[in-house]
Amino acid sequence: MLRPLLFACVVARAVGLTGICYDSYLATSQVASDFRVIRTKFDAVRTYQTNVGGLNLIAEAAAANLKVAAGVWIRDPSIYVDDVAALVAGIKAHPDTVLAVYVGNEELMHGWSASQVIAEVQAVRGALVANGITSVPVGSVQTDGDFLNNPELAAVCDVVGVNIYPFFGSSPLAVLFPIQDLSTRYNAVVAAYGKNRVKLTETGWPTSGVSYGTPVISFATAQNYYNSYMSWTATSGADCPFYFQFQDVTAKQGFEAHFGLSVDGVSWKFTPPTPAPTPAPTPAPTPAPTSAPTPAPTPAPTTKTPAPTTVAPTTTTTKPALSTSNDTFVPEKGHFVSDDGNNTDSNATVVVTPAPTPAPTPVAIDKREDDATSGTHVAETASGSASSPTTSITVSVLSVVAVLALVAAVYHHYRKSDAIKPNTLLPGRRSTLTITHDAIAIL
């Protein structure tokens, strides 16, 4: 019953947090300022000891508003005793600051057996329980391979802390695709021991130093790995993973001295992402004030206009009714033609009453058209009405006279010629006379 409760505590405390490792090699005079710098970019620190030169790192983290994964160093008996005492005091004073307690760090790589580490984990848990501390999960930190090869150690841990470094990988793929290597190895431990228990406690890439095997050591390579790591943790990584480490430690040798994200503890080598701020709650919208009704304006008095002397008559026109289908109105036919070719003859009578204005006097405008044969001019009025009946009769009479004159001329011509008969005009074809209202055409 206790372990499921501890799992719930771990998840609740670590969701959405980002962390960085803090090396105990650093001078104690720097701890307070270092933690303030760390807090500008990260939410938590992982320590390898809890007591450093008389300073309780749990209390220091709480003062900087940081969470802490507190470490117990088990390779030195004197350090171990001081760490356990600081652990008990720090958790009692700041119960909400500690995410987890990690007993040891990679001892299986340094000749320890799984049973030795198990004994230390159980001893630290016993000391906490003896002091009434039961809500903080206790575990150990080893490499992913060592945890997979020693499931009995994982069985006694509330949290399984794994250190995974593609930089140290022997496979060329680990170097070419480091984040894929990190993800694959992390997921293998998760598959073995469960997502809620497994935590990424270290990963990193040095910015300088002599290359270890095939990996490339450069500032750009380290920056690319870090950026890819941050993207991975945002979508696939464990709750509150820890990157190694805050600052370069020049006391170490070779590339081991250059894993830090900062050279001097003041400025960053490359800018870690800033934690996203918590959005402010959206205030309820304030209703707009109701405007007072505007009184209707009083119309100004107007002078009565005398009635026109001539009132335009009310005209009644007939126009086609609007069609609700895709019909086409053909002006020449005066009706709609449907898409299927049928006529839509529904007409609507519209009464148009013009405003009472003096009726304009029609003005005759001559629109002259050259008559190709008779030279007749057709007069049209400005209203666009058709030619008068007198003009039509005149055109018809002239057309008939012209036809008779032409027939007489042709007949007289062919009577004088014995070689051509009148009925052989255009042999093989029939002559057709087409008479129009303004000309005669031989087709």
XYZ file of N, CA and C in Angstrom, residues 158-336:
537
model
N 11.793 2.734 -4.608
C 10.546 3.426 -4.953
C 10.697 4.156 -6.286
N 11.877 4.671 -6.532
C 12.199 5.337 -7.795
C 13.490 4.738 -8.343
N 13.516 4.547 -9.667
C 14.662 3.958 -10.352
C 15.321 5.070 -11.164
N 16.449 5.575 -10.673
C 17.144 6.657 -11.367
C 18.174 6.102 -12.334
N 18.068 6.469 -13.634
C 18.977 5.932 -14.647
C 19.795 7.054 -15.283
N 21.101 6.784 -15.423
C 22.006 7.682 -16.139
C 22.241 7.105 -17.527
N 21.916 7.870 -18.567
C 22.036 7.394 -19.951
C 22.837 8.420 -20.746
N 23.954 7.968 -21.331
C 24.823 8.846 -22.111
C 25.065 8.264 -23.496
N 24.371 8.736 -24.516
C 24.726 8.334 -25.880
C 26.173 8.695 -26.229
N 26.709 9.702 -25.567
C 28.100 10.104 -25.805
C 29.071 8.945 -25.559
N 28.750 8.103 -24.584
C 29.618 6.970 -24.265
C 29.212 5.704 -25.016
N 28.227 5.804 -25.881
C 27.750 4.620 -26.587
C 28.782 4.076 -27.558
N 28.848 2.751 -27.658
C 29.806 2.107 -28.565
C 29.246 1.972 -29.975
N 27.939 2.101 -30.129
C 27.327 1.958 -31.441
C 27.463 3.250 -32.243
N 27.822 3.144 -33.531
C 27.867 4.358 -34.374
C 26.526 5.068 -34.438
N 25.431 4.310 -34.348
C 24.105 4.930 -34.392
C 23.868 5.820 -33.181
N 24.484 5.463 -32.046
C 24.330 6.283 -30.851
C 24.939 7.655 -31.055
N 25.991 7.721 -31.856
C 26.659 8.993 -32.121
C 25.921 9.779 -33.196
N 25.470 9.069 -34.235
C 24.775 9.742 -35.326
C 23.380 10.192 -34.922
N 22.714 9.391 -34.086
C 21.336 9.690 -33.669
C 21.249 9.591 -32.146
N 21.871 10.512 -31.425
C 21.960 10.384 -29.964
C 20.620 10.425 -29.244
N 19.695 11.266 -29.703
C 18.415 11.350 -29.007
C 17.607 10.072 -29.216
N 17.689 9.482 -30.406
C 17.016 8.208 -30.636
C 17.599 7.133 -29.722
N 18.911 7.179 -29.519
C 19.560 6.224 -28.620
C 19.099 6.443 -27.181
N 19.050 7.700 -26.763
C 18.565 8.028 -25.420
C 17.146 7.527 -25.223
N 16.286 7.795 -26.184
C 14.884 7.407 -26.073
C 14.714 5.891 -26.035
N 15.451 5.191 -26.881
C 15.338 3.729 -26.928
C 15.765 3.104 -25.607
N 16.852 3.572 -25.073
C 17.372 3.002 -23.824
C 16.485 3.358 -22.626
N 16.012 4.576 -22.610
C 15.107 4.981 -21.524
C 13.821 4.158 -21.553
N 13.255 3.982 -22.733
C 12.008 3.223 -22.857
C 12.190 1.757 -22.494
N 13.387 1.234 -22.677
C 13.643 -0.156 -22.286
C 13.545 -0.316 -20.771
N 14.039 0.658 -20.019
C 13.943 0.605 -18.556
C 12.498 0.824 -18.114
N 11.802 1.738 -18.805
C 10.386 1.968 -18.497
C 9.582 0.693 -18.711
N 9.866 -0.019 -19.794
C 9.153 -1.269 -20.072
C 9.400 -2.301 -18.980
N 10.571 -2.252 -18.362
C 10.906 -3.240 -17.330
C 10.332 -2.875 -15.966
N 10.309 -1.576 -15.621
C 9.970 -1.197 -14.244
C 8.825 -0.188 -14.114
N 8.262 0.278 -15.217
C 7.103 1.161 -15.137
C 7.459 2.628 -15.246
N 6.620 3.350 -15.949
C 6.877 4.774 -16.226
C 6.896 5.622 -14.963
N 6.032 5.340 -13.996
C 5.963 6.168 -12.799
C 7.193 6.026 -11.909
N 7.889 4.917 -12.011
C 9.055 4.690 -11.149
C 10.362 5.134 -11.796
N 10.455 5.081 -13.107
C 11.725 5.340 -13.793
C 11.911 6.842 -14.016
N 13.090 7.351 -13.627
C 13.435 8.768 -13.786
C 14.805 8.885 -14.451
N 14.903 9.835 -15.393
C 16.189 10.113 -16.023
C 16.961 11.056 -15.108
N 18.072 10.569 -14.554
C 18.817 11.351 -13.564
C 20.096 11.986 -14.115
N 20.560 11.524 -15.289
C 21.719 12.156 -15.930
C 21.716 11.878 -17.420
N 22.110 12.885 -18.192
C 22.527 12.761 -19.584
C 23.207 14.065 -19.942
N 24.101 14.044 -20.926
C 24.801 15.271 -21.286
C 25.809 15.038 -22.393
N 26.448 16.141 -22.807
C 27.451 16.083 -23.883
C 28.473 17.185 -23.626
N 29.765 16.860 -23.582
C 30.783 17.880 -23.294
C 30.960 18.860 -24.450
N 31.329 20.087 -24.112
C 31.529 21.114 -25.139
C 32.965 21.170 -25.641
N 33.899 20.543 -24.947
C 35.296 20.520 -25.400
C 36.026 19.366 -24.725
N 37.267 19.140 -25.147
C 38.069 18.043 -24.625
C 38.409 17.048 -25.714
N 39.190 16.053 -25.362
C 39.594 15.019 -26.302
C 38.438 14.055 -26.499
N 38.179 13.671 -27.753
C 37.052 12.795 -28.067
C 37.209 11.434 -27.408
N 36.085 10.912 -26.966
C 36.046 9.579 -26.378
C 35.569 8.620 -27.459
N 36.504 7.902 -28.083
C 36.129 6.987 -29.143
C 35.662 7.749 -30.367
N 34.462 7.414 -30.854
C 33.958 8.014 -32.094
C 33.170 9.308 -31.915
N 32.573 9.617 -30.736
C 31.771 10.842 -30.656
C 32.585 12.094 -30.948
N 31.920 13.055 -31.550
C 32.549 14.334 -31.849
C 32.308 15.270 -30.678
N 33.386 15.852 -30.173
C 33.265 16.820 -29.088
C 33.445 18.216 -29.669
N 32.404 18.993 -29.602
C 32.470 20.381 -30.061
C 31.338 21.150 -29.411
N 31.492 22.452 -29.422
C 30.449 23.304 -28.858
C 29.134 23.087 -29.599
N 29.192 23.059 -30.944
C 27.975 22.917 -31.752
C 27.297 21.577 -31.507
N 28.092 20.510 -31.399
C 27.512 19.187 -31.161
C 26.822 19.136 -29.805
N 27.464 19.715 -28.788
C 26.868 19.740 -27.452
C 25.578 20.550 -27.433
N 25.588 21.676 -28.136
C 24.385 22.509 -28.176
C 23.250 21.798 -28.896
N 23.553 21.138 -29.995
C 22.519 20.400 -30.729
C 21.925 19.294 -29.873
N 22.784 18.613 -29.119
C 22.273 17.536 -28.266
C 21.362 18.098 -27.174
N 21.784 19.191 -26.575
C 20.967 19.777 -25.522
C 19.608 20.235 -26.050
N 19.610 20.907 -27.193
C 18.344 21.372 -27.766
C 17.428 20.201 -28.100
N 18.001 19.140 -28.655
C 17.202 17.954 -28.983
C 16.687 17.286 -27.718
N 17.504 17.277 -26.688
C 17.098 16.704 -25.399
C 15.907 17.454 -24.820
N 15.952 18.783 -24.877
C 14.848 19.565 -24.329
C 13.560 19.318 -25.103
N 13.664 19.163 -26.408
C 12.473 18.843 -27.202
C 11.943 17.464 -26.839
N 12.838 16.525 -26.644
C 12.431 15.159 -26.288
C 11.752 15.125 -24.924
N 12.301 15.827 -23.933
C 11.706 15.802 -22.599
C 10.315 16.426 -22.588
N 10.089 17.370 -23.492
C 8.778 18.030 -23.535
C 7.685 17.104 -24.040
N 8.065 16.070 -24.786
C 7.052 15.194 -25.391
C 7.150 13.744 -24.945
N 8.374 13.275 -24.646
C 8.551 11.842 -24.399
C 9.299 11.511 -23.120
N 9.978 12.481 -22.539
C 10.821 12.197 -21.389
C 10.041 12.034 -20.102
N 10.751 11.611 -19.062
C 10.127 11.409 -17.757
C 9.832 12.744 -17.093
N 9.030 12.687 -16.036
C 8.765 13.885 -15.255
C 10.056 14.331 -14.565
N 10.369 15.605 -14.713
C 11.541 16.231 -14.118
C 12.833 15.452 -14.373
N 13.264 15.342 -15.623
C 14.575 14.751 -15.910
C 15.688 15.737 -15.525
N 16.885 15.221 -15.317
C 18.014 16.060 -14.905
C 19.133 15.990 -15.943
N 19.600 17.182 -16.342
C 20.697 17.272 -17.308
C 22.003 17.455 -16.546
N 23.076 16.830 -17.041
C 24.385 16.913 -16.401
C 25.261 17.882 -17.194
N 25.673 18.988 -16.627
C 25.450 19.490 -15.301
C 25.442 21.000 -15.332
N 25.371 21.668 -14.157
C 25.264 23.122 -14.129
C 26.542 23.810 -14.605
N 27.697 23.446 -14.058
C 28.924 24.207 -14.303
C 30.097 23.275 -14.592
N 31.017 23.747 -15.438
C 32.254 22.999 -15.665
C 33.011 22.833 -14.340
N 33.660 21.688 -14.175
C 34.445 21.403 -12.972
C 35.885 21.167 -13.413
N 36.685 22.185 -13.300
C 38.054 22.111 -13.824
C 38.939 21.159 -13.029
N 38.496 20.748 -11.837
C 39.290 19.794 -11.060
C 39.298 18.420 -11.710
N 38.338 18.162 -12.579
C 38.302 16.892 -13.298
C 39.226 16.968 -14.510
N 39.434 15.841 -15.163
C 40.381 15.766 -16.263
C 39.665 15.588 -17.606
N 40.280 16.125 -18.667
C 39.792 15.915 -20.022
C 38.386 16.440 -20.236
N 37.631 15.687 -21.054
C 36.268 16.135 -21.376
C 35.353 16.114 -20.166
N 35.706 15.339 -19.113
C 34.882 15.286 -17.904
C 34.736 16.665 -17.262
N 35.663 17.550 -17.546
C 35.627 18.883 -16.945
C 34.701 19.838 -17.681
N 34.140 19.421 -18.828
C 33.425 20.377 -19.687
C 31.989 19.949 -20.020
N 31.340 19.273 -19.098
C 29.932 18.921 -19.284
C 28.992 20.043 -18.839
N 29.493 21.086 -18.243
C 28.641 22.127 -17.687
C 27.925 22.962 -18.732
N 26.741 23.444 -18.361
C 26.017 24.402 -19.202
C 26.507 25.825 -18.958
N 27.332 25.987 -17.918
C 27.929 27.285 -17.616
C 29.419 27.083 -17.354
N 30.214 28.065 -17.743
C 31.652 28.001 -17.476
C 31.965 28.568 -16.101
N 31.321 29.678 -15.765
C 31.663 30.410 -14.550
C 30.563 30.426 -13.499
N 29.423 29.806 -13.780
C 28.336 29.831 -12.818
C 27.521 31.102 -12.860
N 27.796 31.972 -13.823
C 27.077 33.243 -13.946
C 26.315 33.312 -15.262
N 26.988 32.969 -16.344
C 26.365 33.011 -17.669
C 26.283 31.603 -18.242
N 25.320 31.410 -19.149
C 25.107 30.105 -19.763
C 25.899 29.999 -21.065
N 26.401 28.805 -21.350
C 27.100 28.574 -22.620
C 26.136 28.759 -23.789
N 24.989 28.151 -23.681
C 23.916 28.374 -24.645
C 22.639 28.451 -23.855
N 21.717 29.206 -24.355
C 20.544 29.580 -23.575
C 19.582 28.424 -23.407
N 19.415 27.950 -22.187
C 18.359 26.961 -21.953
C 16.997 27.624 -22.089
N 15.968 26.869 -22.368
C 14.632 27.468 -22.516
C 14.121 28.011 -21.203
N 13.422 29.119 -21.295
C 12.804 29.711 -20.114
C 11.503 28.988 -19.805
N 11.281 28.588 -18.537
C 10.013 27.921 -18.214
C 8.831 28.777 -18.629
N 7.842 28.139 -19.200
C 6.659 28.869 -19.663
C 5.922 29.459 -18.477
N 5.568 30.753 -18.525
C 4.820 31.361 -17.420
C 3.398 30.837 -17.357
N 2.873 30.839 -16.152
C 1.484 30.423 -15.978
C 0.571 31.524 -16.495
N -0.299 31.211 -17.452
C -1.152 32.266 -18.008
C -2.107 32.823 -16.970
N -2.285 34.118 -16.994
C -3.216 34.765 -16.077
C -4.645 34.394 -16.450
N -5.502 34.242 -15.436
C -6.896 33.901 -15.765
C -7.552 35.005 -16.577
N -8.390 34.613 -17.492
C -9.087 35.580 -18.344
C -10.238 36.206 -17.561
N -10.224 37.523 -17.382
C -11.320 38.150 -16.631
C -12.631 38.058 -17.395
N -13.706 38.029 -16.614
C -15.025 37.985 -17.246
C -15.258 39.287 -18.004
N -15.841 39.197 -19.173
C -16.050 40.426 -19.957
C -17.017 41.376 -19.272
N -16.681 42.661 -19.294
C -17.544 43.685 -18.709
C -18.611 44.066 -19.720
N -19.893 43.950 -19.347
C -20.934 44.293 -20.329
C -20.875 45.770 -20.695
N -21.097 46.052 -21.943
C -21.079 47.439 -22.417
C -22.257 48.202 -21.813
N -22.043 49.469 -21.405
C -23.155 50.255 -20.831
C -24.260 50.470 -21.853
N -25.492 50.439 -21.346
C -26.641 50.641 -22.228
C -26.779 52.123 -22.553
N -26.774 52.433 -23.801
C -26.879 53.837 -24.227
C -28.306 54.342 -24.039
N -28.416 55.615 -23.601
C -29.738 56.232 -23.473
C -30.346 56.414 -24.851
N -31.659 56.208 -24.956
C -32.279 56.352 -26.283
C -32.161 57.780 -26.801
N -31.821 57.903 -28.056
C -31.685 59.224 -28.686
C -33.044 59.668 -29.217
N -33.549 60.845 -28.759
C -34.868 61.292 -29.259
C -34.826 61.549 -30.753
N -35.913 61.215 -31.407
C -35.996 61.425 -32.859
C -35.968 62.919 -33.148
N -35.216 63.365 -34.142
C -35.145 64.811 -34.443
C -36.461 65.319 -35.020
N -36.787 66.556 -34.640
C -38.002 67.184 -35.165
C -37.726 67.703 -36.561
N -38.498 67.274 -37.557
C -38.210 67.723 -38.932
C -38.448 69.218 -39.089
N -37.582 69.847 -39.846
C -37.723 71.290 -40.100
C -38.909 71.534 -41.017
N -39.612 72.650 -40.795
C -40.764 72.937 -41.679
C -40.305 73.159 -43.104
N -41.087 72.682 -44.026
C -40.751 72.825 -45.444
C -41.823 73.638 -46.156
N -41.429 74.282 -47.245
C -42.363 75.065 -48.058
C -43.038 74.150 -49.046
N -44.340 74.233 -49.090
C -45.093 73.358 -49.981
C -44.809 73.724 -51.427
N -44.444 72.713 -52.198
C -44.147 72.919 -53.619
C -45.440 72.867 -54.415
N -45.656 73.860 -55.298
C -46.901 73.832 -56.102
C -46.968 72.578 -56.944
N -48.176 72.106 -57.151
C -48.375 70.906 -57.974
C -47.988 71.204 -59.399
N -47.438 70.241 -60.103
C -47.051 70.468 -61.501
C -48.284 70.691 -62.368
N -48.057 71.464 -63.437
C -49.174 71.766 -64.339
C -49.603 70.542 -65.117
N -48.631 69.665 -65.422
C -48.970 68.453 -66.167
C -48.543 67.245 -65.355
N -49.455 66.380 -65.023
C -49.152 65.185 -64.227
C -48.921 64.034 -65.164
N -47.780 63.365 -64.982
C -47.486 62.215 -65.837
C -48.490 61.119 -65.568
N -48.990 60.522 -66.614
C -49.990 59.460 -66.416
C -49.357 58.221 -65.802
N -50.190 57.489 -65.109
C -49.757 56.202 -64.562
C -49.662 55.205 -65.692
N -48.480 54.632 -65.839
C -48.275 53.686 -66.941
C -48.266 52.278 -66.413
N -48.839 51.415 -67.183
C -48.870 49.991 -66.834
C -48.003 49.248 -67.825
N -46.983 48.613 -67.304
C -46.092 47.833 -68.164
C -46.106 46.399 -67.721
N -45.806 45.566 -68.658
C -45.758 44.129 -68.369
C -44.332 43.660 -68.534
N -43.797 43.049 -67.469
C -42.451 42.487 -67.587
C -42.469 41.057 -67.084
N -41.549 40.265 -67.574
C -41.532 38.848 -67.166
C -41.315 38.714 -65.683
N -42.035 37.747 -65.100
C -41.850 37.457 -63.680
C -40.508 36.794 -63.473
N -39.897 37.052 -62.302
C -38.609 36.436 -61.985
C -38.779 34.941 -61.835
N -37.862 34.213 -62.370
C -37.923 32.747 -62.305
C -37.071 32.257 -61.159
N -37.552 31.253 -60.445
C -36.793 30.675 -59.332
C -35.817 29.637 -59.795
N -35.888 29.223 -61.078
C -34.950 28.231 -61.601
C -33.861 28.946 -62.367
N -32.980 28.192 -62.975
C -31.888 28.769 -63.755
C -32.365 29.115 -65.161
N -33.402 29.996 -65.258
C -33.940 30.383 -66.558
C -33.175 31.572 -67.100
N -33.224 31.739 -68.406
C -32.553 32.852 -69.075
C -33.588 33.727 -69.757
N -33.538 35.012 -69.468
C -34.488 35.935 -70.087
C -33.963 36.367 -71.446
N -34.758 36.157 -72.477
C -34.397 36.527 -73.845
C -35.139 37.797 -74.198
N -34.434 38.930 -74.247
C -35.146 40.204 -74.488
C -35.915 40.206 -75.783
N -35.360 39.587 -76.861
C -36.052 39.611 -78.146
C -37.386 38.881 -78.107
N -37.472 37.839 -77.222
C -38.703 37.053 -77.164
C -39.645 37.533 -76.068
N -39.117 38.292 -75.108
C -39.978 38.818 -74.060
C -40.361 37.790 -73.032
N -39.611 36.670 -72.924
C -39.918 35.679 -71.899
C -38.658 34.924 -71.544
N -38.786 34.089 -70.460
C -37.653 33.288 -69.995
C -37.594 31.990 -70.771
